[in-house]
Amino acid sequence: MSNLTNTNRRDFMKLAATAGGGVLLGFHWRNADAKPAVLDAAAEAAAPSIEFNSYLAVAPDGKITIFSPNPEVGQGIKTAFPIVVAEELDVDWQQVHVAQAPLDTVKFQRQVAGGSGSIPHSWKRLRQAGATARQLFINTAAQRWGVAPEQCTTESGAVLLKGSKKKLTYGELAEEAAKMPTPTDVPLKDPKDFKLIGSSIRNVDNQDIITGKPLFGLDFTREGMLYAVVERPKAFGMKLKSVDSAAAKAVPGIVDVVTFDNSVAVVGKSTWQVMKARKALKIDYEKEAALESTSDHDRIFDELLNSDKNEVRRKEGDVDKAFKSAAKVVKSEYQCPFLSHAPMEPMNFFAHVRPDGAELIGPTQTPERAQGEAAKFLGIPKEKITVDMTRMGGGFGRRLAADFVMEAVKISALTKAPIKLIWSREDDMTGGDYRPAVKYRFEAALDDKGNMIGYKLRGAGINAGNPTRENNFPAGAVDNLLIDSAEHKSAITTGPWRAPITNFLAAAEQSFLDEVAQAAGKDPIQFRLELLEKAKTAPAGDVRYDVDRMIAVTKLAAEKSNWGKDKTKNQGFSLYYSHLSYVAQVGEVEMKAGKPELTKIIAAVDCGIVINQSGARQQVMGGVVDGFGHAMYGSLSFTDGVPDQSNFNKYRIIRMQEIPEVEVHFVDNGIDPTGLGEPALPPTGGAVANAFFKATGKRLYKQPFIEGLSGKVES
Amino acid sequence: MAQYNLKINGQTYKADVEPDTPLLWVLRDSLGLVGTKYGCGIAQCGACTVHVNDSATRSCVMPVSAVGDSKVTTIEGLSEKGDHPVQQAWNEVDVPQCGYCQAGQIMTAAALLKRNAKPSDKQIENAMNGNLCRCGTYHRIREAVKVASTKTN
């Protein structure tokens, strides 16, 4: 059976073998200053890997391979990273072959898909590595031709001698180049000369995706591999008491039933057999913590918001005084439910624990965490554990955790077999690690001119940690400010969900600022621009965002949406800075047959230089659709610790008929690029809520919005 | 267990499985045709869509015993060289983000175009509404179906 991960690995090894007769060039990942090396089987064995950090290979036959070290979860990194390397290397995109590298943080340092952090982390080093390789080939050709390197230039993967027709391809130079000293202080391209960066390049895995090649963790198979499913407590707050597995073991195809922690794993020869046998398990659970319902959380939120035991996150000026002297006070509360990440590919992982080490293969946003936790559990050095990353069928933060990896490791260790763990959709949706439910209370004090002189935000969350982002706008723009928070510890597990915390905080805050602008009698955009002007000219404490970039995206969104010009349009504005990128959005609601419908969202985005137009637009459009869909429909509720929704029949994900038109505009400012996996999502809920308000006169204080919209709007 | 001779992608495959095994898992576990994806198991997401006698069918809820002599086409068999007009359009429009749902999307779109070569936007939306894309690539899916409808097979 074919198997992608092995194909990747074979690619990796094949290149090394090619070099056995020839050359494989490696460049130091961290600062591009390591010596290139000739790799053959013996040399590879002899050379400590720390001295050879390969992510770029040129074979004598001219094949150029760029290794993409970061996990691909749909954010497009497997396409974007190689574009940057190829740009500085000065090769044509058609010449480049991209391969996923396995986990090796000695070689690659940061191999994480999270926090929209890959691009800002690696931008410079990717360029340096490509540029250093290019200079090395120039130096090599210059030496062969007996000319100064300055007389040479490059084009399409070849060195050219200026003023002549002499030309040597990188492939032809590879072997000789490997013996040359590594150039240092290599200049980078002037961005105006970029050919690949800023163009539109398709996903490098498109052809494999559209022909159904095995790419994903769930597609991985290994001869002799067994399948495993795990039965976990139905309710958060219950623990395992006893297991009767006799009936399950009698089901055809079942090889073993093993118990660990609060889990019972059924192991067998096919997915369907283990899924069926699992239903025959007889398990008793007992209570170990409170079995909470959503109604409990509603009560707990109010207790926390009214308590005086909150942790202060940021304080400026004298808030009490400001509110006492206020001409007007605005106060509102906003609430969101738990959400499931619900990636289309449910959690799964392959593990083969052997006496001498372990092999882990599958979809993970944090391969290093998987390796570390497995090493700790097995009591072996992490070097004995290999991790191969498959393409991921989405993650949205769920695959930052390693719980499912550890289940696979434990089952393999207990059964001494290579196993692939599969979570059903129901397991995935009821298995925790949710976006935490949160409630906010906002208060604003306005003076008689409509200036915001005081601002209070109190956040209360269920296992949400700090549910505020205390240094985000409008912090820095208000003289008297108090941001604090409280947390309720629950048995319901939570984790980062695409744009953690800000995925709802931004919507709540941007809706509230719309309310404040209304109370101040000001246009919502003008109101924000005044605050930004204040943050620029008379900042209140630290300002941790770039005010000019905030202003620029605001103005771009206003311009592209013809803000306020067409009085028949119900427009709502939102602005948010997260994960180093700046995004402003305008939502438009039309009344159709008496019902409000969100028809369009215009997004103005500043992520600095756009590396790949196609990929970047996809991220923004997808982020907007995700933000809109979850704000409208997303809800995971609980009854006595049990999630009320367990599959897509009850847990509503946005569908094609429900999407608005989405328009994307990028700011062109030449600033070093930042990530886009998350930043487009947070502002959407605010733009949507504010546009609905414009159309209906009703504020939406609680997600999912569909509950507030249905029934309350006359049709 | 029972023996089944399944007509898939123009070939006959033998599978020795229990009669209630969904076609999805026979394809994936028994036959190694893993292009067809598992997403929900209850016909709500469309990731498992295949063609059964040219109709888009959710393979996760179709027991293998119900397949009989029907002609099954999976993403692997949609075209010989991966160049079905829908596949070409999917690449040209650069539809995939994570890519996991796209085989199911493509199979649904191909079935639509087979019975309606020039669908309207509304018809596209109606046909595609049963296929979830968690990344939110719906705009490009819609565009790609339109592009595909302009290509001749």
XYZ file of C-alpha atoms in Angstrom, chain A residues 1-2 72-76 201-203 206-207 209-216 218-221 227 251-253 269-273 275-276 340-346 391-394 396 420 422-426 497-498 612-615 617-619 621-623 625-626 630 647-650 653-662, chain B residues 1 16-22 25 28-47 58 60 75-79 81-83 86-103 105-106 121-122 124-143 145:
164
model
C 0.000 0.000 0.000
C 1.335 3.375 -0.856
C 1.228 22.057 7.015
C -2.254 22.466 8.434
C -3.843 24.372 5.577
C -2.078 27.650 6.318
C -0.001 27.273 3.159
C 1.568 30.516 -6.602
C -0.642 27.463 -6.206
C -0.557 25.072 -3.289
C -2.689 20.486 -5.253
C -2.183 17.621 -7.669
C -4.959 16.496 -3.108
C -7.210 16.509 -6.166
C -6.277 12.985 -7.176
C -6.756 11.494 -3.714
C -3.155 10.555 -2.976
C -2.405 9.456 0.584
C -1.290 12.676 2.250
C -3.019 12.852 5.605
C -5.589 9.063 8.492
C -4.261 7.796 5.158
C -1.102 6.342 6.616
C -0.807 2.569 6.765
C -6.321 0.012 14.360
C -16.113 -9.323 18.249
C -14.456 -10.573 15.033
C -11.174 -8.887 14.237
C -7.724 -5.362 12.364
C -9.939 -2.720 10.813
C -11.501 0.602 11.674
C -15.052 -0.686 11.380
C -14.373 -3.705 13.562
C -15.717 0.889 16.122
C -18.300 -1.890 16.424
C -15.119 22.473 19.085
C -12.186 22.855 16.689
C -13.839 20.287 14.426
C -11.112 19.949 11.797
C -12.405 17.828 8.918
C -9.781 15.183 9.661
C -10.463 13.871 13.163
C -0.331 16.942 5.938
C -3.117 17.877 8.353
C -6.802 17.991 7.530
C -7.127 21.225 9.491
C -7.381 25.251 14.239
C -3.015 3.711 14.320
C -8.516 6.936 15.167
C -10.964 9.277 16.837
C -14.485 9.172 15.499
C -16.163 12.522 14.812
C -18.077 12.016 18.034
C -8.613 27.688 19.199
C -7.668 29.654 16.066
C 1.951 34.471 -2.026
C -1.085 36.355 -3.294
C -3.157 33.237 -3.813
C -2.331 31.726 -0.439
C -6.111 35.728 -0.064
C -7.188 32.190 0.809
C -6.175 32.698 4.445
C -11.204 34.610 2.978
C -11.112 31.416 5.004
C -10.538 33.341 8.224
C -15.762 32.646 6.620
C -14.600 30.851 9.774
C -18.745 30.461 14.204
C -21.589 15.553 15.327
C -22.312 17.876 12.425
C -26.033 17.146 12.546
C -26.278 19.263 15.696
C -20.579 24.578 10.618
C -21.148 27.224 7.966
C -22.071 25.869 4.529
C -21.754 27.256 1.023
C -25.256 28.728 0.890
C -24.505 30.851 3.954
C -21.296 32.594 2.937
C -21.209 36.304 2.215
C -19.188 37.792 -0.589
C -15.674 38.484 0.735
C -17.544 -12.138 7.039
C -13.798 -10.120 2.671
C -15.653 -8.054 5.236
C -18.751 -8.051 7.382
C -21.918 -7.099 5.437
C -22.619 -4.003 7.527
C -19.184 -2.504 6.867
C -19.662 0.915 5.256
C -14.088 1.638 5.299
C -9.953 2.756 2.883
C -8.961 -0.223 5.017
C -9.484 -3.200 2.727
C -8.657 -1.790 -0.695
C -6.191 0.985 0.092
C -8.244 3.612 -1.744
C -7.731 6.298 0.881
C -8.627 9.283 -1.285
C -12.181 8.921 0.015
C -12.209 10.539 3.442
C -13.875 9.932 6.766
C -15.372 13.078 8.256
C -18.507 12.336 10.260
C -19.834 8.838 9.615
C -23.438 10.076 9.438
C -23.677 11.596 5.952
C -23.480 15.180 7.195
C -20.168 16.433 5.802
C -19.678 14.895 2.361
C -15.966 14.085 2.801
C -22.103 9.180 0.918
C -19.896 6.311 5.103
C -11.484 10.156 -6.573
C -8.680 7.817 -7.662
C -10.775 6.724 -10.635
C -12.360 10.031 -11.627
C -9.789 10.393 -14.405
C -4.302 11.247 -15.329
C -5.861 13.465 -12.708
C -7.100 15.818 -15.398
C -13.211 19.453 -12.283
C -9.736 18.450 -11.131
C -8.143 20.867 -13.577
C -10.414 23.647 -12.382
C -9.626 22.865 -8.739
C -5.938 23.350 -9.456
C -6.342 26.415 -11.646
C -8.506 28.191 -9.095
C -6.141 26.932 -6.351
C -9.022 25.734 -4.196
C -7.433 23.627 -1.432
C -6.310 24.918 1.917
C -5.867 21.860 4.116
C -7.294 19.782 1.278
C -8.976 17.089 3.355
C -12.555 17.694 2.177
C -11.650 18.391 -1.440
C -11.926 14.863 -2.833
C -16.156 18.269 -2.986
C -14.729 17.282 -6.366
C -24.907 29.751 -9.092
C -27.984 28.660 -7.168
C -24.116 24.956 -7.670
C -24.862 26.088 -4.138
C -27.697 23.616 -3.772
C -25.570 20.745 -5.011
C -22.511 21.646 -2.952
C -24.281 22.592 0.275
C -23.958 19.106 1.733
C -20.161 19.240 1.610
C -18.500 20.943 4.554
C -15.182 22.762 4.241
C -13.874 23.752 7.635
C -11.188 25.987 6.085
C -13.920 27.973 4.312
C -12.806 27.542 0.706
C -16.406 27.821 -0.507
C -15.812 30.870 -2.704
C -13.159 29.107 -4.709
C -15.131 25.861 -4.808
C -18.029 27.739 -6.390
C -15.689 29.445 -8.825
C -17.278 24.466 -10.464
